[in-house]
mmCIF file of C-alpha atoms in Angstrom:
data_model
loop_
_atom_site.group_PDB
_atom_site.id
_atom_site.type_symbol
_atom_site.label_atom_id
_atom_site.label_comp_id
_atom_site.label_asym_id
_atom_site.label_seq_id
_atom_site.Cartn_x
_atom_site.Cartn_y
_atom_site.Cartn_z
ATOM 1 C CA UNK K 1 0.000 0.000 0.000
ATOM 2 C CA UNK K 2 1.175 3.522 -0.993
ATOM 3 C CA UNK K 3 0.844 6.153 0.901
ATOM 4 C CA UNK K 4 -0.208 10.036 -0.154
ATOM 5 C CA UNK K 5 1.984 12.775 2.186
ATOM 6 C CA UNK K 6 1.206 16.930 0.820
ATOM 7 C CA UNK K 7 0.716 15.116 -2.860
ATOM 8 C CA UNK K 8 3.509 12.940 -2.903
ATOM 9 C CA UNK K 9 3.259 9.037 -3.285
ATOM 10 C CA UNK K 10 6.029 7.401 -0.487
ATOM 11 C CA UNK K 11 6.548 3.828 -0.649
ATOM 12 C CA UNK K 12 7.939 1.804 2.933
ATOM 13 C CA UNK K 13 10.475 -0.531 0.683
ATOM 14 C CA UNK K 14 13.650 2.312 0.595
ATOM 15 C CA UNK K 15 13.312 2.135 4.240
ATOM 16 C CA UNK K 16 13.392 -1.301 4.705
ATOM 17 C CA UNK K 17 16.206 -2.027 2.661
ATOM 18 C CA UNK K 18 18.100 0.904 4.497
ATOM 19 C CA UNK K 19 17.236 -0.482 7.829
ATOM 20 C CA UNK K 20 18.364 -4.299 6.601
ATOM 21 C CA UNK K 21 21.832 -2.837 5.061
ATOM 22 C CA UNK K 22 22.334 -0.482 8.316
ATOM 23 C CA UNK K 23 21.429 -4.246 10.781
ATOM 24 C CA UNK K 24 24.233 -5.719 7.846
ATOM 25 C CA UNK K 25 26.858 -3.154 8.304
ATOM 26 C CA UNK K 26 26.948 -3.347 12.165
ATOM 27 C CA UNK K 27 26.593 -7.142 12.079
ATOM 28 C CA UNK K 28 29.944 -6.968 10.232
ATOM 29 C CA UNK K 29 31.757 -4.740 11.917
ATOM 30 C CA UNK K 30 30.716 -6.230 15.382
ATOM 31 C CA UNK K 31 31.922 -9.590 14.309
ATOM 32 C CA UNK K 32 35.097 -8.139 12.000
ATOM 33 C CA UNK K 33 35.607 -6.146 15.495
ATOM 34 C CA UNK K 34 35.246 -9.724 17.798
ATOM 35 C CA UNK K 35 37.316 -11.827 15.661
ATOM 36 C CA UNK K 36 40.730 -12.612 17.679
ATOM 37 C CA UNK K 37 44.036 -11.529 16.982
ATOM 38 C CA UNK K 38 46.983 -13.870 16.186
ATOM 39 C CA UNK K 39 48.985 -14.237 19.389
ATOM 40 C CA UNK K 40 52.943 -13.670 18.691
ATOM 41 C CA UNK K 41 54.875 -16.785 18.537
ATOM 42 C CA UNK K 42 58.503 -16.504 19.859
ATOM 43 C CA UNK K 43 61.612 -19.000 19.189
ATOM 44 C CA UNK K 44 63.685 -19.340 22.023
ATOM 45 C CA UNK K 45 67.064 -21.286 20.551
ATOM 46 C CA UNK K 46 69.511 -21.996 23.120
ATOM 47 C CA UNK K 47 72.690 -24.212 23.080
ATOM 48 C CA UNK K 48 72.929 -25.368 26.494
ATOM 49 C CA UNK K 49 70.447 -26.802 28.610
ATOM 50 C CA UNK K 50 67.122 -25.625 29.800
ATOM 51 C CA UNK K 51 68.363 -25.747 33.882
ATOM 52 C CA UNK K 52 71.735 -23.892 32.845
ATOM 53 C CA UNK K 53 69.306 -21.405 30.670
ATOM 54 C CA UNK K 54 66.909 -20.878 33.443
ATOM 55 C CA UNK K 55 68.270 -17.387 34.698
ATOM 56 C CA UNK K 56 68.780 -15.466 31.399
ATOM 57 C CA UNK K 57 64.862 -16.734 30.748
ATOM 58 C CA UNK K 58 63.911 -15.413 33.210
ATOM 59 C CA UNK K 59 64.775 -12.226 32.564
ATOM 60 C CA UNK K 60 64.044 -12.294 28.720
ATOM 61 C CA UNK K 61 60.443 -13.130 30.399
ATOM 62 C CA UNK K 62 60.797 -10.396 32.938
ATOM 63 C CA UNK K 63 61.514 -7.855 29.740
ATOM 64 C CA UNK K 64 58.263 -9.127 27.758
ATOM 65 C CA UNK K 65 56.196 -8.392 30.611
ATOM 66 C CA UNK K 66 57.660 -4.672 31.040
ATOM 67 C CA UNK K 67 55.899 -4.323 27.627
ATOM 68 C CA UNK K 68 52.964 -6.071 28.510
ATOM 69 C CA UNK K 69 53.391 -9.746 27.230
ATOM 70 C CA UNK K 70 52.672 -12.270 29.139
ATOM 71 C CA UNK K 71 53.748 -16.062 28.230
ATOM 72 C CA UNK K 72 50.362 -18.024 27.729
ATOM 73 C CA UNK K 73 48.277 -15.165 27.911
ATOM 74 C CA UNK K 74 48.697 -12.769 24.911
ATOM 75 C CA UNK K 75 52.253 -14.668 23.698
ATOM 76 C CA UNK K 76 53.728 -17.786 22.950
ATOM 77 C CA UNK K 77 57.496 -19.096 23.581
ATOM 78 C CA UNK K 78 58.455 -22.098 21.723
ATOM 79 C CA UNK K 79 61.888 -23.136 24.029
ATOM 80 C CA UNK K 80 64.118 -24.620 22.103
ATOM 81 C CA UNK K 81 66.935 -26.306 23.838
ATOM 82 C CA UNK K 82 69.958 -28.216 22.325
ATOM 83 C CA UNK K 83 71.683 -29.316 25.584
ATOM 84 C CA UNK K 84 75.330 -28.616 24.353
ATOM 85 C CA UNK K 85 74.982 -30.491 21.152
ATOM 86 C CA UNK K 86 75.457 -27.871 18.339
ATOM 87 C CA UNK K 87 74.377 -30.696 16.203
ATOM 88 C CA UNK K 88 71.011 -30.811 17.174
ATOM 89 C CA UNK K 89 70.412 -27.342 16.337
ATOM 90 C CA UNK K 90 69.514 -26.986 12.417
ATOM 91 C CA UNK K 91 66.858 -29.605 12.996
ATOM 92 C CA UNK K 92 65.525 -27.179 15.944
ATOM 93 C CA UNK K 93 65.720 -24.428 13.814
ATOM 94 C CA UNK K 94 63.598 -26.074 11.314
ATOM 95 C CA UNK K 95 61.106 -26.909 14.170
ATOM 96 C CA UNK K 96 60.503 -23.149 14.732
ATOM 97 C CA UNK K 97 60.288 -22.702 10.985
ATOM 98 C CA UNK K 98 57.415 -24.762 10.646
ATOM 99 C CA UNK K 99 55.615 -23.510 14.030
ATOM 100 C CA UNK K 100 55.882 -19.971 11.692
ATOM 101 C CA UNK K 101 57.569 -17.811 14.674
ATOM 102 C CA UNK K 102 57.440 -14.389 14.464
ATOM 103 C CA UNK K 103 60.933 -14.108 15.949
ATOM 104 C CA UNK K 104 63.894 -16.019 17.142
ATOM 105 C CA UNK K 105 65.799 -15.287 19.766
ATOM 106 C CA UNK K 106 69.535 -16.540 20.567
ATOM 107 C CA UNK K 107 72.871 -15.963 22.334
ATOM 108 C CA UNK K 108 76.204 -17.210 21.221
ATOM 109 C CA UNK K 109 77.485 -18.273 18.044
ATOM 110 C CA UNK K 110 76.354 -21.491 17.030
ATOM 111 C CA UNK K 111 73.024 -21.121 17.644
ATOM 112 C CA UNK K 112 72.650 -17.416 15.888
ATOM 113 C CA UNK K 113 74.711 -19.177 13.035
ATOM 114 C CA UNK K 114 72.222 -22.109 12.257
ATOM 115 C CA UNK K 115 69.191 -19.733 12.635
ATOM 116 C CA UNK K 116 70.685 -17.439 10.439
ATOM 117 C CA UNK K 117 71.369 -20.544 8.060
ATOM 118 C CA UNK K 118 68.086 -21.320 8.016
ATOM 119 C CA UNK K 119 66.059 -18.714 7.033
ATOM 120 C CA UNK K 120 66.822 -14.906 5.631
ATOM 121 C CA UNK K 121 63.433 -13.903 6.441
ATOM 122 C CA UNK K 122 62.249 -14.051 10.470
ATOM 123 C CA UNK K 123 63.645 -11.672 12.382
ATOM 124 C CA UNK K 124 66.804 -13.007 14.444
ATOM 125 C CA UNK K 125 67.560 -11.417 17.932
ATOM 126 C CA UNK K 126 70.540 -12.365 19.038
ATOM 127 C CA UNK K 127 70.810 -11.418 22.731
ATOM 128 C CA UNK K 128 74.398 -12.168 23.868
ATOM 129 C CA UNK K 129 77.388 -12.269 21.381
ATOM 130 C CA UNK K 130 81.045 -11.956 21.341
ATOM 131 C CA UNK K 131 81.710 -10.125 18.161
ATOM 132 C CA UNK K 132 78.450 -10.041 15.887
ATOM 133 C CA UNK K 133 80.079 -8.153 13.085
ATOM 134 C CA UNK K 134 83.278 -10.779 14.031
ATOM 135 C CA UNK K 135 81.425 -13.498 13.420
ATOM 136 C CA UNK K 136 79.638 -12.393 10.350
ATOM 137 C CA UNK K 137 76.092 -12.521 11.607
ATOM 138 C CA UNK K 138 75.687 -8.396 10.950
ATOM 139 C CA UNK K 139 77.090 -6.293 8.403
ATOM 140 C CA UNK K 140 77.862 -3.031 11.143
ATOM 141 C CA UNK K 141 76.666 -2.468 14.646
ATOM 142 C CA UNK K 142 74.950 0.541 12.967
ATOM 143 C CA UNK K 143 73.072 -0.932 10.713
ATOM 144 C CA UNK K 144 73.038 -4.679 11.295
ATOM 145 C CA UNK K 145 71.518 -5.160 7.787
ATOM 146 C CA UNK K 146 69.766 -8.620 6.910
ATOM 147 C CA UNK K 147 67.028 -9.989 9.280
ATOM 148 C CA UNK K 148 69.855 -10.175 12.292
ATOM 149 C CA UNK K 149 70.243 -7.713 15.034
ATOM 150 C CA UNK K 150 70.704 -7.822 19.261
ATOM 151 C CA UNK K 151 73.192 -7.087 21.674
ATOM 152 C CA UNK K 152 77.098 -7.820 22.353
ATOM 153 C CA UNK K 153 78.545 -8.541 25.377
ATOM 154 C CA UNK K 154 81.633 -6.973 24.493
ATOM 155 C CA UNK K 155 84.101 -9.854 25.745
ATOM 156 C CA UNK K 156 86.876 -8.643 23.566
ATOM 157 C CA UNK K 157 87.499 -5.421 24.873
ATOM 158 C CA UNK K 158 86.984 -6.598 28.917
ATOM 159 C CA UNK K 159 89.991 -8.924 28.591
ATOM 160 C CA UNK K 160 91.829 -5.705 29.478
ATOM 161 C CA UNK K 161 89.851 -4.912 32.279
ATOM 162 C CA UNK K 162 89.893 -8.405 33.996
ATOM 163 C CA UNK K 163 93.458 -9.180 34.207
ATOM 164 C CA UNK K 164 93.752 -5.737 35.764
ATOM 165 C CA UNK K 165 91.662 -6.627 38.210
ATOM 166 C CA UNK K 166 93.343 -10.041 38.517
ATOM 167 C CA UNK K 167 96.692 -8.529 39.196
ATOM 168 C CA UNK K 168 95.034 -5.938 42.085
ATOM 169 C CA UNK K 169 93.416 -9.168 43.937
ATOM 170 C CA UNK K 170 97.085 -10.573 43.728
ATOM 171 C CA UNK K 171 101.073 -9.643 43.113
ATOM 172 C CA UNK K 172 101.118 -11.737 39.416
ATOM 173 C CA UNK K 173 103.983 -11.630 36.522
ATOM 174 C CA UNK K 174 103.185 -14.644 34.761
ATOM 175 C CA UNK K 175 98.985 -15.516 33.975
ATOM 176 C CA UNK K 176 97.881 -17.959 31.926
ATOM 177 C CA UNK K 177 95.535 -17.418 29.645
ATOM 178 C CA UNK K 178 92.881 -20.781 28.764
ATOM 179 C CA UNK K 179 92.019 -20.830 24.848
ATOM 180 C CA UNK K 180 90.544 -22.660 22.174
ATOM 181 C CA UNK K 181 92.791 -21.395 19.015
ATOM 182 C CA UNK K 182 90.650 -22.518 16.413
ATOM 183 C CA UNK K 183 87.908 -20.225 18.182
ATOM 184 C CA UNK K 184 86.798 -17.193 15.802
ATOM 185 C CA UNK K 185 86.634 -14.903 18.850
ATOM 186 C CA UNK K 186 90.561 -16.489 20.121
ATOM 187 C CA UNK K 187 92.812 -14.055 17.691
ATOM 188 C CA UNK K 188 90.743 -10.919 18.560
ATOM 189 C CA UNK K 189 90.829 -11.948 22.247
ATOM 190 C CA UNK K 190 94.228 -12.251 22.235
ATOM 191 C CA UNK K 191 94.992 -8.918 21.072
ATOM 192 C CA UNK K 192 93.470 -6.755 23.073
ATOM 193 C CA UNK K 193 94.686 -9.125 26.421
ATOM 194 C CA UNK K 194 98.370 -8.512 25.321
ATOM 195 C CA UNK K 195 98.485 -5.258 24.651
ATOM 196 C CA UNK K 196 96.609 -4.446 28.556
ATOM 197 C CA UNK K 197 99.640 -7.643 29.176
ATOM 198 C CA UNK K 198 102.177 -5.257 28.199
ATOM 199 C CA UNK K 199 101.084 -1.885 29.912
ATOM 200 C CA UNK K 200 100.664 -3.753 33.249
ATOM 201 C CA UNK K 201 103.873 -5.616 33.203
ATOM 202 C CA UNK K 202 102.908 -9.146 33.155
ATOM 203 C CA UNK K 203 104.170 -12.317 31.152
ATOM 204 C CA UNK K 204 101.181 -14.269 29.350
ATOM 205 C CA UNK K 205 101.330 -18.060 28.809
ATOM 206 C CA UNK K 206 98.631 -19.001 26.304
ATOM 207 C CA UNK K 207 97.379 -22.601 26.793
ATOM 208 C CA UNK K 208 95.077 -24.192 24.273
ATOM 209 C CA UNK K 209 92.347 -26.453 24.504
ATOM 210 C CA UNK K 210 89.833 -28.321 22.213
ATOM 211 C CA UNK K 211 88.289 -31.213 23.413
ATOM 212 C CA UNK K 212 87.711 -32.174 27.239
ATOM 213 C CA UNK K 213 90.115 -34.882 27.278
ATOM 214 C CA UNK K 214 92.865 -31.578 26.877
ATOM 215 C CA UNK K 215 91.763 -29.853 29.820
ATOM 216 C CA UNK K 216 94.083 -31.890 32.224
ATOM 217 C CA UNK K 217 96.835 -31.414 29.917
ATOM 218 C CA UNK K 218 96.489 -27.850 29.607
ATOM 219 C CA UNK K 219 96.649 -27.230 33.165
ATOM 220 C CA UNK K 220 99.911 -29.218 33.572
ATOM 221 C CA UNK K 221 101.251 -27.070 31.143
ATOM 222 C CA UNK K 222 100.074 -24.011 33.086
ATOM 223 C CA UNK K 223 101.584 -25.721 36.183
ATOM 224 C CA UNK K 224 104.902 -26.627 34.504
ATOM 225 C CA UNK K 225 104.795 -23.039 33.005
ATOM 226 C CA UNK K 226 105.181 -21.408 36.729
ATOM 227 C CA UNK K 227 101.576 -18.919 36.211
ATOM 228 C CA UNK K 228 100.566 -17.248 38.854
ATOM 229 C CA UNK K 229 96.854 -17.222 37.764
ATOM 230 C CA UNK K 230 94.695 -17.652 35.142
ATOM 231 C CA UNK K 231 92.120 -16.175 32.535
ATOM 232 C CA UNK K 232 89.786 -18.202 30.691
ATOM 233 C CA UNK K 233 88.103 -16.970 27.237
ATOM 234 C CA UNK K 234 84.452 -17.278 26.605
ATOM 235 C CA UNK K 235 82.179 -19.264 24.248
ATOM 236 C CA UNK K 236 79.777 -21.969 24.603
ATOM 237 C CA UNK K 237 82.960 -24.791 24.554
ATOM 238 C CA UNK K 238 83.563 -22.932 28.033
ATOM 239 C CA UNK K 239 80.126 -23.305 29.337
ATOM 240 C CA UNK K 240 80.250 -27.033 28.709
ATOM 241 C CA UNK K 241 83.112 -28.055 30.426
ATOM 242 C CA UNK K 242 82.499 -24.990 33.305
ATOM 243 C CA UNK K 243 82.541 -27.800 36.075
ATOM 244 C CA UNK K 244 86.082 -29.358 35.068
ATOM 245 C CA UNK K 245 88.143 -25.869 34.007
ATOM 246 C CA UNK K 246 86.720 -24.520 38.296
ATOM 247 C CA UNK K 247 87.445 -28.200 39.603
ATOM 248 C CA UNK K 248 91.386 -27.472 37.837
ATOM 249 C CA UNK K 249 91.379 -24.503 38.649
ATOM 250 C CA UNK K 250 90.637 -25.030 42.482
ATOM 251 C CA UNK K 251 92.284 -28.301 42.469
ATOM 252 C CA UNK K 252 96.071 -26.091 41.155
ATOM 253 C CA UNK K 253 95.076 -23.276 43.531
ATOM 254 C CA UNK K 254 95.539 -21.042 40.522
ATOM 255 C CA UNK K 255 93.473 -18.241 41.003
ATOM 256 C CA UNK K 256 90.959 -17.417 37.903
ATOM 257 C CA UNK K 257 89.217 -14.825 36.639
ATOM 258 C CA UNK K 258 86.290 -15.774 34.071
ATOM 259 C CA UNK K 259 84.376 -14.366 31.861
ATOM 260 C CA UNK K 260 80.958 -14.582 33.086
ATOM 261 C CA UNK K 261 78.731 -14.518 36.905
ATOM 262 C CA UNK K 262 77.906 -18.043 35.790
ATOM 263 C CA UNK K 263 81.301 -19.245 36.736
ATOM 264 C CA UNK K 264 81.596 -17.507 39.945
ATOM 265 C CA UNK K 265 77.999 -18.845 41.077
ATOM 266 C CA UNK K 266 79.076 -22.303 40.342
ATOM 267 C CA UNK K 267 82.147 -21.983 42.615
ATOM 268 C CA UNK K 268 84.878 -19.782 40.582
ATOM 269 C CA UNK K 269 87.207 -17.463 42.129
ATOM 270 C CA UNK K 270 85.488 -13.905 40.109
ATOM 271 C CA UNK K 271 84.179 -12.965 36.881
ATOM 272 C CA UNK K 272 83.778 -9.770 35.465
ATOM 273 C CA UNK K 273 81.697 -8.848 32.555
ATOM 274 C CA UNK K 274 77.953 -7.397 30.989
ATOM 275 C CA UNK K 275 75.549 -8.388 33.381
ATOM 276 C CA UNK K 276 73.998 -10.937 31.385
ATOM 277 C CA UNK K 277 70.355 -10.942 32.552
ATOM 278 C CA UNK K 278 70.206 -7.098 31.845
ATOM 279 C CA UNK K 279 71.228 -8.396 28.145
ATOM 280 C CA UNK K 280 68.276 -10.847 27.788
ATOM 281 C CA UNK K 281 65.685 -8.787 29.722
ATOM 282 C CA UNK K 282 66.591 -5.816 26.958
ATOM 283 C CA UNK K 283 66.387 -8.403 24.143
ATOM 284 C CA UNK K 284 62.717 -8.149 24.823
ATOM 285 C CA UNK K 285 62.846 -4.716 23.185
ATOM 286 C CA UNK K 286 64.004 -6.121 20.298
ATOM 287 C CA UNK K 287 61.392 -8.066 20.054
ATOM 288 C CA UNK K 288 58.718 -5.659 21.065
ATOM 289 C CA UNK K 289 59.502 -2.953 17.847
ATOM 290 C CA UNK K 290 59.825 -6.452 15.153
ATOM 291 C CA UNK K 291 56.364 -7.347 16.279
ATOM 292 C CA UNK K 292 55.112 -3.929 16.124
ATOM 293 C CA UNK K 293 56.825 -3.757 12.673
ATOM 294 C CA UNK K 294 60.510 -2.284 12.410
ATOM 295 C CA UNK K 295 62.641 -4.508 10.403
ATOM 296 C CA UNK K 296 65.750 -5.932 12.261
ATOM 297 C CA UNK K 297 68.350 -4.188 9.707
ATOM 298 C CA UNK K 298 67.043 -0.868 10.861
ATOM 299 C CA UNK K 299 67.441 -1.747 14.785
ATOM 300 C CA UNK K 300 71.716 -1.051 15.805
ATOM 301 C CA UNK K 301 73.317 -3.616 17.798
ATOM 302 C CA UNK K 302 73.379 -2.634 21.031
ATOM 303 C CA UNK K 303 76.358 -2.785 23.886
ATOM 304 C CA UNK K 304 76.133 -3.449 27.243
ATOM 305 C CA UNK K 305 74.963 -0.484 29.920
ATOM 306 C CA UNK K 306 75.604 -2.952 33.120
ATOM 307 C CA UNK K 307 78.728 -4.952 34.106
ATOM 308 C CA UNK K 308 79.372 -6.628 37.359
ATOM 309 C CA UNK K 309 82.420 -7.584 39.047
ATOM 310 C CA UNK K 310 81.681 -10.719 41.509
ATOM 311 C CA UNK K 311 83.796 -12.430 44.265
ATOM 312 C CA UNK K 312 83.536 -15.824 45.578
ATOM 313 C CA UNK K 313 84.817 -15.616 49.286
ATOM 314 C CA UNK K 314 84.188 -19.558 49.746
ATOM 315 C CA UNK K 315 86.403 -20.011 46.299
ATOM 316 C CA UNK K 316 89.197 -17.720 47.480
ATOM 317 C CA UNK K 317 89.437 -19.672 51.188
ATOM 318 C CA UNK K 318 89.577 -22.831 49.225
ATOM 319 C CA UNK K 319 93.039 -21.849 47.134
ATOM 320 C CA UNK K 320 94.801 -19.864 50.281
ATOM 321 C CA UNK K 321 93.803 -16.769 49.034
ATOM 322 C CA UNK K 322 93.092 -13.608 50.629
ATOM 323 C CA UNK K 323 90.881 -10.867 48.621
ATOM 324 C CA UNK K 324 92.114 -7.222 49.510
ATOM 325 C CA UNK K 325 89.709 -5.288 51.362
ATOM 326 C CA UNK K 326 89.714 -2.524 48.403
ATOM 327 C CA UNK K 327 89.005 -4.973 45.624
ATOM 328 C CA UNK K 328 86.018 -6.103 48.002
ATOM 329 C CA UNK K 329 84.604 -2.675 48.128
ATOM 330 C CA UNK K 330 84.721 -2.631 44.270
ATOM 331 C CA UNK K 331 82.878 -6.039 43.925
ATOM 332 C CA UNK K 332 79.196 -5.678 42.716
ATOM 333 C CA UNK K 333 78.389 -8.818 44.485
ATOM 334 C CA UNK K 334 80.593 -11.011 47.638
ATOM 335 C CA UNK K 335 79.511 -14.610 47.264
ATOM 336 C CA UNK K 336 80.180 -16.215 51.214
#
């Protein structure tokens, strides 16, 4: 039925048909507006195990959550852990491939290498390194370049810094310094611990290493060799055999500096270096702009902001040694 309104003829359909397509649009948009967003998924590729992991996870965790990501909640963290056998880790790679992470994140060489292997397209973080540029895993520090960027630990340029320290906790003219030489990070490491070797007056004795079996053998040699102390390098070879080179150590009374707080917490003498959890908690930043969309060869590689120097008391008693009340007042941490 039409009807008649001041001579003009109005018919209801128009209206209807406005009404339906109005009901439409908001139907769409509601459901468009309820429709849930993909949740992140994160790689986390480590070389060593989960337990020995557990602290610098923790803080990587600790650093999603200052941005408001919370694992199970609004974010997912496939752990990937290869337990010391580098092997295993192109296969774990391809694991996180397939799961389609949005990023992977790393520390150390061998795992950033076989990521980096793998695929040129996700987003690598690498949150701990020696020598990124070094090792070929960024073009510049600048601008990283590729789908690689993160943070060094600078462990190069503290070899300097911790034999000083070494020769303030005691008198030394001869240290030996622990190396694997067909390490990528061993010539560089070298370098910059003789020429701080030379301004301080004090006689190095590099001692290789490459296997386990060598260990004993290089500390005979260091024994033979008359060293007052020792330095150990860093790299994951170091963190796998950690027990054996502080049992050696201990067992020679040679008092050792090392490279990282790991060492010291599992009974070392001291370490001094980045503070590694602040490196892993600020990883999460990384990972925070690639999810919000910055590409990885526009985000510099970052250097540390926090170091620690820590002391083992218990270590110290156990080789005869007494730790100057000064060089306690410097330490960041006194382990009892």
């Amino acid at each position: 039925m039409r009807k008649k309104i001041i001579g003009l003829t109005l018919s209801p359909l128009p209206f209807a048909l406005s009404s339906v397509g109005t009901m439409l649009f908001a139907f769409c948009s509601s459901a468009v507006a309820q429709q849930p967003q993909k949740v992140p998924r994160i790689g986390f590729l480590s070389l060593n195990s989960r337990s020995s992991t557990a602290t610098n996870a923790d803080a990587f965790r600790q650093g999603l959550r200052d941005f408001g990501y919370v694992e199970g909640r609004n974010i997912v963290i496939e752990w990937r852990y290869a337990d010391g056998k580098s092997d295993r880790l192109p296969s774990l790679v391809s694991e996180l491939i397939l799961l389609e992470v949005n990023v992977i994140v790393t520390s150390a060489t061998a795992p950033a290498h076989a990521a980096k292997q793998a695929t040129s397209t996700i987003p690598i973080v690498i949150a701990n390194h020696n020598d990124p540029v070094g090792a070929g895993l960024v073009a510049s520090l600048a601008r990283p370049g590729g789908n690689a960027t993160g943070l060094s630990n600078m462990q190069i340029e503290l070899g300097g810094k911790r034999l000083e320290l070494l020769k303030e906790v005691k008198r030394v003219s001869r240290v030996a310094v622990l190396q694997i030489p067909s390490a990528p990070a061993t010539p560089p490491q070298m370098k910059e611990i003789e020429a701080a070797a030379s301004s301080l007056g004090v006689r190095l004795q590099p001692v290789g290493w490459e296997t386990a079996k060598d260990l004993k053998t290089a500390f005979s040699t260091m024994i033979k060799g008359r060293a007052d102390a020792l330095i150990t390098f860093s790299g994951p070879r170091f963190g796998l055999y950690r027990t054996q080179i502080i049992d050696l150590s201990t067992k020679n009374r040679l008092p050792a500096m090392y490279p990282d707080v790991v060492y010291v917490e599992s009974g070392g003498l001291m370490s001094y270096g980045a503070k590694t959890t602040d490196l892993f908690r600020r990883a999460a930043v990384y990972v925070d702009k690639i999810l919000k969309g910055t590409k990885p060869a526009d985000l510099p590689v970052e250097r540390p902001i926090k170091f620690e120097f820590i002391v083992n008391l218990k270590a110290a008693k156990e080789i005869g040694l007494t730790i100057p009340p000064n060089v306690l007042a410097r330490a960041d941490r006194v382990i009892k």
